[in-house]
Coordinates of C-alpha atoms and ligand atoms in Angstrom, one line a residue:
X1 CA 77.1 117.1 103.0
X2 CA 75.0 115.2 100.4
X3 CA 75.4 115.8 96.7
X4 CA 72.0 117.0 95.9
X5 CA 72.1 117.6 92.1
X6 CA 70.6 114.6 90.4
X7 CA 71.4 114.5 86.8
X8 CA 69.2 113.2 84.0
X9 CA 71.5 110.3 83.5
X10 CA 71.2 109.3 87.2
X11 CA 67.4 109.4 86.8
X12 CA 67.7 107.2 83.7
X13 CA 70.0 104.8 85.6
X14 CA 67.6 104.9 88.5
X15 CA 64.9 103.8 86.2
X16 CA 67.1 100.9 85.1
X17 CA 67.8 100.0 88.7
X18 CA 64.1 99.9 89.7
X19 CA 63.7 97.2 87.1
X20 CA 66.9 95.4 87.7
X21 CA 66.9 95.7 91.5
X22 CA 63.3 95.1 92.2
X23 CA 64.0 92.3 94.7
X24 CA 65.9 92.5 98.0
X25 CA 69.2 90.8 98.3
X26 CA 71.2 89.6 101.4
X27 CA 74.6 88.2 101.9
X28 CA 77.4 87.9 104.5
X29 CA 79.7 90.8 103.7
X30 CA 82.5 90.1 106.2
X31 CA 85.4 87.8 105.7
X32 CA 85.2 84.3 107.3
X33 CA 86.6 83.4 110.6
X34 CA 86.2 86.7 112.5
X35 CA 84.5 87.1 115.9
X36 CA 81.9 89.4 114.2
X37 CA 80.1 88.8 111.0
X38 CA 78.2 91.4 108.9
X39 CA 75.1 90.5 107.0
X40 CA 73.9 93.2 104.5
X41 CA 70.5 93.6 103.0
X42 CA 69.6 95.9 100.1
X43 CA 66.3 96.5 98.4
X44 CA 62.7 97.5 99.1
X45 CA 62.1 94.8 101.7
X46 CA 65.2 95.5 103.7
X47 CA 63.3 97.5 106.3
X48 CA 60.6 94.9 106.7
X49 CA 63.2 92.1 107.1
X50 CA 64.8 94.1 109.8
X51 CA 61.5 94.5 111.6
X52 CA 60.9 90.8 111.3
X53 CA 64.2 89.8 112.9
X54 CA 65.1 92.7 115.2
X55 CA 61.6 93.6 116.3
X56 CA 61.7 97.1 114.9
X57 CA 63.3 99.4 112.4
X58 CA 66.0 101.4 114.3
X59 CA 66.6 105.1 113.9
X60 CA 68.4 105.6 110.6
X61 CA 72.2 105.2 110.7
X62 CA 72.2 104.4 114.5
X63 CA 73.4 101.1 115.9
X64 CA 70.6 99.3 117.8
X65 CA 71.4 96.3 120.1
X66 CA 68.7 93.7 119.4
X67 CA 67.8 90.1 119.9
X68 CA 67.5 88.6 116.5
X69 CA 64.6 86.1 116.2
X70 CA 63.6 83.7 113.4
X71 CA 60.5 85.4 111.9
X72 CA 58.6 82.1 111.7
X73 CA 59.5 80.2 114.8
X74 CA 60.3 83.1 117.0
X75 CA 63.5 81.4 118.3
X76 CA 66.2 83.8 119.4
X77 CA 69.2 83.2 117.1
X78 CA 71.7 85.8 118.3
X79 CA 72.1 89.2 119.9
X80 CA 73.8 91.8 117.7
X81 CA 73.7 95.3 116.3
X82 CA 71.0 96.2 113.8
X83 CA 71.5 99.2 111.5
X84 CA 69.1 100.9 109.1
X85 CA 70.1 103.0 106.1
X86 CA 67.0 104.2 104.2
X87 CA 67.7 104.9 100.5
X88 CA 68.8 106.8 98.6
X89 CA 71.5 107.9 101.1
X90 CA 72.9 104.4 101.4
X91 CA 75.8 102.5 99.8
X92 CA 73.6 101.0 97.1
X93 CA 71.2 103.9 96.9
X94 CA 68.4 101.5 98.0
X95 CA 67.0 100.8 101.4
X96 CA 69.7 98.9 103.3
X97 CA 70.0 97.1 106.5
X98 CA 73.0 95.6 108.3
X99 CA 73.2 93.1 111.0
X100 CA 76.5 92.7 113.0
X101 CA 76.3 89.3 114.7
X102 CA 78.7 86.8 116.2
X103 CA 81.0 85.3 113.6
X104 CA 80.5 81.6 114.4
X105 CA 79.6 79.6 111.4
X106 CA 76.3 78.2 112.9
X107 CA 75.3 81.7 114.1
X108 CA 75.9 83.2 110.6
X109 CA 74.0 80.3 108.9
X110 CA 71.0 80.6 111.3
X111 CA 70.7 84.4 110.9
X112 CA 71.3 84.4 107.2
X113 CA 68.7 81.6 106.9
X114 CA 66.2 83.7 108.9
X115 CA 66.8 86.8 106.7
X116 CA 66.3 84.7 103.6
X117 CA 63.1 83.3 105.0
X118 CA 61.5 86.8 104.9
X119 CA 59.3 86.9 101.7
X120 CA 60.9 88.8 98.8
X121 CA 64.5 88.2 99.9
X122 CA 67.1 86.2 98.0
X123 CA 70.8 85.6 98.3
X124 CA 73.0 88.3 96.5
X125 CA 75.1 87.4 93.5
X126 CA 78.8 88.2 93.4
X127 CA 79.3 91.9 93.2
X128 CA 75.6 92.6 93.2
X129 CA 75.7 95.3 96.0
X130 CA 78.3 97.3 94.1
X131 CA 76.5 96.7 90.8
X132 CA 73.3 98.3 92.3
X133 CA 75.4 101.2 93.7
X134 CA 76.6 101.8 90.1
X135 CA 73.1 101.4 88.5
X136 CA 71.7 103.9 91.1
X137 CA 74.4 106.4 90.3
X138 CA 76.2 106.1 93.6
X139 CA 79.5 105.5 91.8
X140 CA 80.9 105.3 88.3
X141 CA 82.3 102.2 86.8
X142 CA 86.0 103.2 87.4
X143 CA 85.1 103.7 91.1
X144 CA 83.5 100.3 91.2
X145 CA 86.7 98.9 89.8
X146 CA 88.7 100.9 92.3
X147 CA 86.7 99.3 95.1
X148 CA 87.4 95.8 93.7
X149 CA 91.1 96.7 93.7
X150 CA 90.9 98.1 97.2
X151 CA 89.4 94.9 98.5
X152 CA 92.1 93.0 96.7
X153 CA 95.0 95.3 97.5
X154 CA 98.1 93.3 98.7
X155 CA 100.6 96.1 99.1
X156 CA 100.4 99.6 100.5
X157 CA 101.1 101.1 97.2
X158 CA 98.2 99.2 95.7
X159 CA 96.0 100.3 98.5
X160 CA 96.8 104.0 97.9
X161 CA 96.2 103.7 94.2
X162 CA 92.9 101.8 94.6
X163 CA 91.7 104.3 97.2
X164 CA 92.4 107.2 94.9
X165 CA 90.6 105.2 92.2
X166 CA 87.6 104.4 94.3
X167 CA 87.2 107.6 96.3
X168 CA 89.5 110.1 94.7
X169 CA 87.4 110.4 91.6
X170 CA 89.9 109.6 89.0
X171 CA 86.9 108.9 86.8
X172 CA 86.2 112.6 87.0
X173 CA 89.2 113.3 84.8
X174 CA 87.7 111.0 82.2
X175 CA 84.3 112.7 82.5
X176 CA 86.1 116.1 82.1
X177 CA 87.7 114.9 78.9
X178 CA 84.3 113.7 77.7
X179 CA 82.6 117.0 78.6
X180 CA 85.2 119.0 76.6
X181 CA 84.9 116.6 73.7
X182 CA 81.1 117.1 73.7
X183 CA 81.6 120.9 73.7
X184 CA 83.9 120.6 70.7
X185 CA 81.3 118.3 69.0
X186 CA 78.6 120.9 69.6
X187 CA 80.7 123.6 67.9
X188 CA 81.1 121.3 64.8
X189 CA 77.4 120.5 64.9
X190 CA 76.7 124.2 65.0
X191 CA 78.1 124.3 61.5
X192 CA 75.5 121.7 60.5
X193 CA 72.6 123.5 62.0
X194 CA 73.6 126.9 60.7
X195 CA 74.8 125.8 57.3
X196 CA 72.8 128.4 55.6
X197 CA 74.0 131.3 57.6
X198 CA 77.4 132.4 56.3
X199 CA 79.0 133.8 59.4
X200 CA 78.6 131.0 62.0
X201 CA 79.9 127.7 60.6
X202 CA 83.5 128.3 59.5
X203 CA 84.3 130.0 62.8
X204 CA 82.7 127.4 65.0
X205 CA 84.5 124.5 63.3
X206 CA 87.8 126.3 63.6
X207 CA 87.2 127.0 67.3
X208 CA 86.8 123.3 68.0
X209 CA 90.1 122.3 66.6
X210 CA 92.5 123.5 69.3
X211 CA 90.4 121.7 71.9
X212 CA 90.4 118.4 70.0
X213 CA 94.2 118.8 69.5
X214 CA 94.7 119.4 73.3
X215 CA 92.5 116.4 74.1
X216 CA 94.3 114.1 71.8
X217 CA 97.6 115.2 73.3
X218 CA 96.3 114.6 76.8
X219 CA 95.0 111.1 75.9
X220 CA 98.3 110.2 74.4
X221 CA 100.2 111.4 77.4
X222 CA 97.9 109.4 79.7
X223 CA 98.4 106.3 77.5
X224 CA 102.1 106.6 77.6
X225 CA 102.0 106.8 81.4
X226 CA 102.2 103.3 82.8
X227 CA 102.5 104.2 86.5
X228 CA 99.0 103.2 87.4
X229 CA 99.4 99.8 85.7
X230 CA 102.8 99.4 87.3
X231 CA 101.4 99.8 90.8
X232 CA 98.3 97.7 90.1
X233 CA 100.0 94.9 88.3
X234 CA 103.3 95.3 90.0
X235 CA 106.6 96.6 88.6
X236 CA 108.2 94.2 86.3
X237 CA 111.9 93.7 87.0
X238 CA 113.9 91.6 84.6
X239 CA 116.9 89.8 86.0
X240 CA 119.4 89.4 83.2
X241 CA 123.0 88.4 82.9
X242 CA 125.3 85.8 81.6
X243 CA 124.8 82.2 82.6
X244 CA 126.1 81.4 86.1
X245 CA 126.2 85.1 87.1
X246 CA 123.9 84.3 90.0
X247 CA 120.5 85.4 88.7
X248 CA 118.6 82.6 90.3
X249 CA 120.5 83.0 93.5
X250 CA 119.6 86.7 93.6
X251 CA 115.9 86.0 93.0
X252 CA 116.0 83.4 95.8
X253 CA 117.7 85.8 98.1
X254 CA 115.2 88.5 97.4
X255 CA 112.2 86.2 97.6
X256 CA 113.7 84.7 100.8
X257 CA 112.5 81.3 99.7
X258 CA 113.6 78.8 97.1
X259 CA 111.8 79.6 94.0
X260 CA 114.4 79.4 91.2
X261 CA 116.7 76.5 90.4
X262 CA 120.3 77.3 91.4
X263 CA 122.9 75.2 89.7
X264 CA 126.5 75.4 88.5
X265 CA 125.5 74.1 85.1
X266 CA 125.4 77.1 82.7
X267 CA 122.0 77.5 81.0
X268 CA 119.9 75.7 83.6
X269 CA 117.3 78.5 83.7
X270 CA 116.0 77.5 80.3
X271 CA 112.6 79.1 80.7
X272 CA 111.2 82.3 82.2
X273 CA 110.6 82.1 85.9
X274 CA 108.4 84.8 87.4
X275 CA 108.0 85.5 91.1
X276 CA 105.7 88.1 92.5
X277 CA 106.9 89.7 95.7
X278 CA 106.0 92.4 98.1
X279 CA 109.3 94.3 98.1
X280 CA 109.1 97.0 100.8
X281 CA 105.4 97.7 100.2
X282 CA 105.5 97.5 96.5
X283 CA 104.3 94.7 94.4
X284 CA 107.1 93.5 92.2
X285 CA 107.4 90.7 89.7
X286 CA 110.9 89.4 89.2
X287 CA 111.6 87.7 85.9
X288 CA 114.5 85.4 85.7
X289 CA 115.5 85.4 82.0
X290 CA 117.2 82.5 80.3
X291 CA 120.9 83.5 79.9
X292 CA 120.8 85.9 77.0
X293 CA 123.4 84.3 74.8
X294 CA 123.9 82.3 71.7
X295 CA 121.6 79.3 71.9
X296 CA 122.9 75.8 71.4
X297 CA 119.6 74.1 71.2
X298 CA 116.1 74.8 69.9
X299 CA 114.6 74.8 73.4
X300 CA 117.1 77.3 74.5
X301 CA 116.5 79.5 71.4
X302 CA 112.8 79.7 72.3
X303 CA 113.7 80.6 75.9
X304 CA 116.0 83.3 74.7
X305 CA 113.3 84.7 72.4
X306 CA 110.8 84.9 75.2
X307 CA 113.3 86.4 77.6
X308 CA 114.0 89.2 75.2
X309 CA 110.3 89.9 74.8
X310 CA 109.8 90.1 78.5
X311 CA 112.9 92.2 79.1
X312 CA 111.5 94.6 76.5
X313 CA 108.4 95.2 78.8
X314 CA 110.3 95.6 82.0
X315 CA 110.2 98.7 84.2
X316 CA 113.7 98.0 85.4
X317 CA 116.5 95.7 84.4
X318 CA 119.1 94.3 86.7
X319 CA 122.1 93.1 84.9
X320 CA 123.8 90.6 87.2
X321 CA 127.5 90.2 86.7
X322 CA 129.8 87.6 88.3
X323 CA 132.6 89.7 89.8
X324 CA 134.7 86.7 90.5
X325 CA 134.8 86.1 86.7
X326 CA 136.6 89.5 86.3
X327 CA 135.6 93.1 85.7
X328 CA 132.5 94.0 83.7
X329 CA 133.6 94.7 80.2
X330 CA 130.3 94.9 78.5
X331 CA 126.6 94.3 79.1
X332 CA 124.8 92.0 76.8
X333 CA 124.5 94.1 73.6
X334 CA 121.2 92.7 72.6
X335 CA 119.0 94.3 75.2
X336 CA 116.4 96.5 73.5
X337 CA 114.5 98.0 76.4
X338 CA 113.5 101.5 77.4
X339 CA 113.8 100.7 81.0
X340 CA 116.8 101.8 83.2
X341 CA 119.5 99.2 83.6
X342 CA 121.3 98.7 86.8
X343 CA 124.4 96.7 87.2
X344 CA 124.3 94.2 90.1
X345 CA 127.9 93.2 90.8
X346 CA 127.4 89.8 92.4
X347 CA 129.7 87.5 94.4
X348 CA 131.5 90.3 96.2
X349 CA 132.3 87.7 98.8
X350 CA 134.6 86.1 96.3
X351 CA 136.0 89.2 94.5
X352 CA 139.6 90.1 95.3
X353 CA 140.1 93.7 95.9
X354 CA 137.9 96.5 94.7
X355 CA 135.5 95.6 91.9
X356 CA 136.2 97.5 88.7
X357 CA 133.6 98.7 86.2
X358 CA 133.6 100.8 83.1
X359 CA 133.4 104.4 84.2
X360 CA 130.0 105.0 82.7
X361 CA 128.6 102.4 85.2
X362 CA 129.8 104.0 88.4
X363 CA 126.4 105.5 89.4
X364 CA 124.3 102.4 88.7
X365 CA 126.4 99.7 90.3
X366 CA 124.9 97.8 93.3
X367 CA 127.5 95.4 94.8
X368 CA 125.9 92.3 96.4
X369 CA 126.5 88.8 97.4
X370 CA 123.4 86.7 96.7
X371 CA 124.7 83.9 98.9
X372 CA 126.0 85.9 101.9
X373 CA 123.2 88.5 101.7
X374 CA 125.6 91.4 101.7
X375 CA 124.2 94.5 99.9
X376 CA 120.7 93.0 99.5
X377 CA 119.0 95.3 101.9
X378 CA 120.5 98.3 100.1
X379 CA 119.4 96.8 96.7
X380 CA 115.8 96.2 98.0
X381 CA 115.7 99.8 99.3
X382 CA 117.0 101.2 96.1
X383 CA 114.3 99.3 94.1
X384 CA 111.7 100.5 96.5
X385 CA 112.7 104.2 96.0
X386 CA 112.9 103.7 92.3
X387 CA 109.3 102.5 92.2
X388 CA 108.0 105.1 94.6
X389 CA 109.7 107.9 92.6
X390 CA 108.0 106.5 89.5
X391 CA 104.6 106.1 91.0
X392 CA 104.4 109.3 92.9
X393 CA 102.4 112.4 92.1
X394 CA 98.9 112.3 90.7
X395 CA 98.0 108.9 89.3
X396 CA 96.9 108.6 85.8
X397 CA 93.3 107.8 85.1
X398 CA 94.2 104.8 83.0
X399 CA 94.9 101.9 85.3
X400 CA 93.4 98.8 83.8
X401 CA 93.7 97.3 80.3
X402 CA 90.0 98.2 79.9
X403 CA 90.7 101.9 80.5
X404 CA 93.6 101.9 78.1
X405 CA 91.6 100.2 75.4
X406 CA 88.8 102.9 75.7
X407 CA 91.3 105.7 75.7
X408 CA 93.2 104.3 72.7
X409 CA 89.9 103.9 70.8
X410 CA 88.9 107.5 71.6
X411 CA 92.3 108.8 70.5
X412 CA 92.1 106.9 67.2
X413 CA 88.9 108.7 66.4
X414 CA 90.4 112.1 67.4
X415 CA 93.5 111.4 65.3
X416 CA 91.3 110.6 62.3
X417 CA 89.3 113.7 62.8
X418 CA 92.4 115.8 63.1
X419 CA 94.1 114.5 60.0
X420 CA 91.0 115.1 57.9
X421 CA 89.8 118.2 59.7
X422 CA 89.8 120.3 56.5
X423 CA 88.2 117.8 54.2
X424 CA 85.6 115.9 56.2
X425 CA 81.9 117.0 56.1
X426 CA 80.6 118.6 59.3
X427 CA 78.4 115.5 59.8
X428 CA 81.3 113.1 59.5
X429 CA 83.6 115.1 61.6
X430 CA 81.0 115.4 64.3
X431 CA 80.5 111.6 64.1
X432 CA 84.2 110.9 64.7
X433 CA 84.1 113.2 67.8
X434 CA 80.9 111.4 68.9
X435 CA 82.5 108.0 68.7
X436 CA 85.5 109.3 70.7
X437 CA 83.2 110.6 73.4
X438 CA 81.4 107.3 73.4
X439 CA 84.6 105.4 74.0
X440 CA 85.4 107.7 76.9
X441 CA 81.8 107.3 78.2
X442 CA 82.2 103.6 78.3
X443 CA 85.2 104.0 80.6
X444 CA 83.2 105.6 83.4
X445 CA 80.0 103.8 82.5
X446 CA 78.2 107.0 81.6
X447 CA 76.9 105.3 78.5
X448 CA 76.5 102.0 76.7
X449 CA 78.0 99.6 79.2
X450 CA 75.4 97.0 79.6
X451 CA 77.6 94.4 78.0
X452 CA 80.5 95.4 80.3
X453 CA 78.8 95.0 83.6
X454 CA 79.1 91.3 83.9
X455 CA 82.8 91.5 83.2
X456 CA 83.4 94.3 85.7
X457 CA 81.3 92.9 88.6
X458 CA 82.4 89.3 88.1
X459 CA 85.6 90.2 90.0
X460 CA 83.8 90.9 93.2
X461 CA 82.8 88.2 95.6
X462 CA 79.4 87.7 97.1
X463 CA 78.5 90.3 99.7
X464 CA 80.4 93.1 97.9
Ligands
GDP1 P1 122.4 82.0 87.0 O1 122.8 81.0 86.0 O2 122.7 83.3 86.7 O3 120.9 81.8 87.5 O4 123.3 81.6 88.3 P2 122.9 80.8 89.6 O5 122.1 81.6 90.5 O6 122.5 79.4 89.2 O7 124.4 80.7 90.3 C1 125.5 80.1 89.7 C2 126.4 79.7 90.8 O8 127.0 80.8 91.4 C3 125.8 78.8 91.9 O9 126.8 77.8 92.2 C4 125.6 79.7 93.0 O10 125.7 79.1 94.3 C5 126.8 80.7 92.8 N1 126.6 82.0 93.4 C6 125.5 82.8 93.2 N2 125.7 84.0 93.8 C7 126.8 83.9 94.6 C8 127.5 84.8 95.5 O11 127.1 85.9 95.8 N3 128.7 84.3 96.0 C9 129.2 83.1 95.7 N4 130.3 82.8 96.3 N5 128.6 82.3 94.8 C10 127.4 82.6 94.3

């Protein structure tokens, strides 16, 4: 079922596209090295190019097995599937064609060369297909970003988030905020338009306030929710503990490769060491912190300062304790983080008898041996469920730094409007609400994003 309603903004954007996308682009859209390669074409000459190579324009959206010839020499270059997607019901909204050919480098070079020999065709720039899809109203800007994330997803959790972002219309939540804001703005503006009529204005302005308050609260809740960022960027897990507790050994064991320096010399991990891992389907960044203790040198003091700052951003802190050095008496008092702190009781292979901890720790203790591997599978599983539990449910709309910046800007205008609600002129109040709506509109690309497009689409590679 096609979405049939074409909004005015889509028509406006279509007008932009017909200027921006006047030429026809082509590129290899598949990865390299496969048995099959896909060449995509988009633009007004796509159908003619298909005829030139495949002999005819196939029925729309049906695969057609064809000999592909060079349009000038007539040489048969390959045999493959030709597909024809007339606009606007295509991925980019323009006429599109697709050739599925053999993946060999020489075949791909010959067929792409033949496509580009058709007058009016040129190689696509990075992200240009997706950019045209956006300009033609086939997707909003957050969906385009979701698509980039989907293509780049490394873990299953990232794939799920990116899919929801690209196809689950998270951007609609932002558009919904914006629509409500525009309604509130209209109420305030009613006060301007009907300033002479006594009964309308005061009531209209008062009506808008609860909606603006609700919106401000929702924006702040969304800003406070870091789940999306956690899945996209990966959960940050700080590995803290006294020198020699086994932090580097634990990271090595979890990473299953030698990434950190392990040594008997206290204070060897002078600097921060970060390792990104796929831990049971979740992207995780482990940060080895310089032993958080009194520094004896300047270099160490700087390391400790940076470790503290990183620990403060962590989603989870693992406090590693060397059980062979005795029971856990206290955890470093200077950790100022909101994140949950788990005690990892290390070196159980060396500990005599039952390890002992302060009673308050009982629930959070994970006993392991970084060198023998005991308890590591359980620790990995526990971290996995911790992240799943945090990331589950509906994902927030604010996934990227760009989204958060727009939301924060919108909220700042709302906050200003709310604190001065009684004193601001109708015009000024409406202006604050308009600026907030504009910030939200930039998030989905509904308005004023020309300057952003290069930044957003630069992330794509050619053919996307
Ligand atoms: P860090 O300073 O906290 O990073 O500690 P390291 O990872 O450098 O470890 C300090 C020492 O403890 C090294 O000699 C490690 O081999 C040793 N070590 C680490 N984990 C274990 C463990 O589970 N069992 C035993 N027996 N030794 C360990």
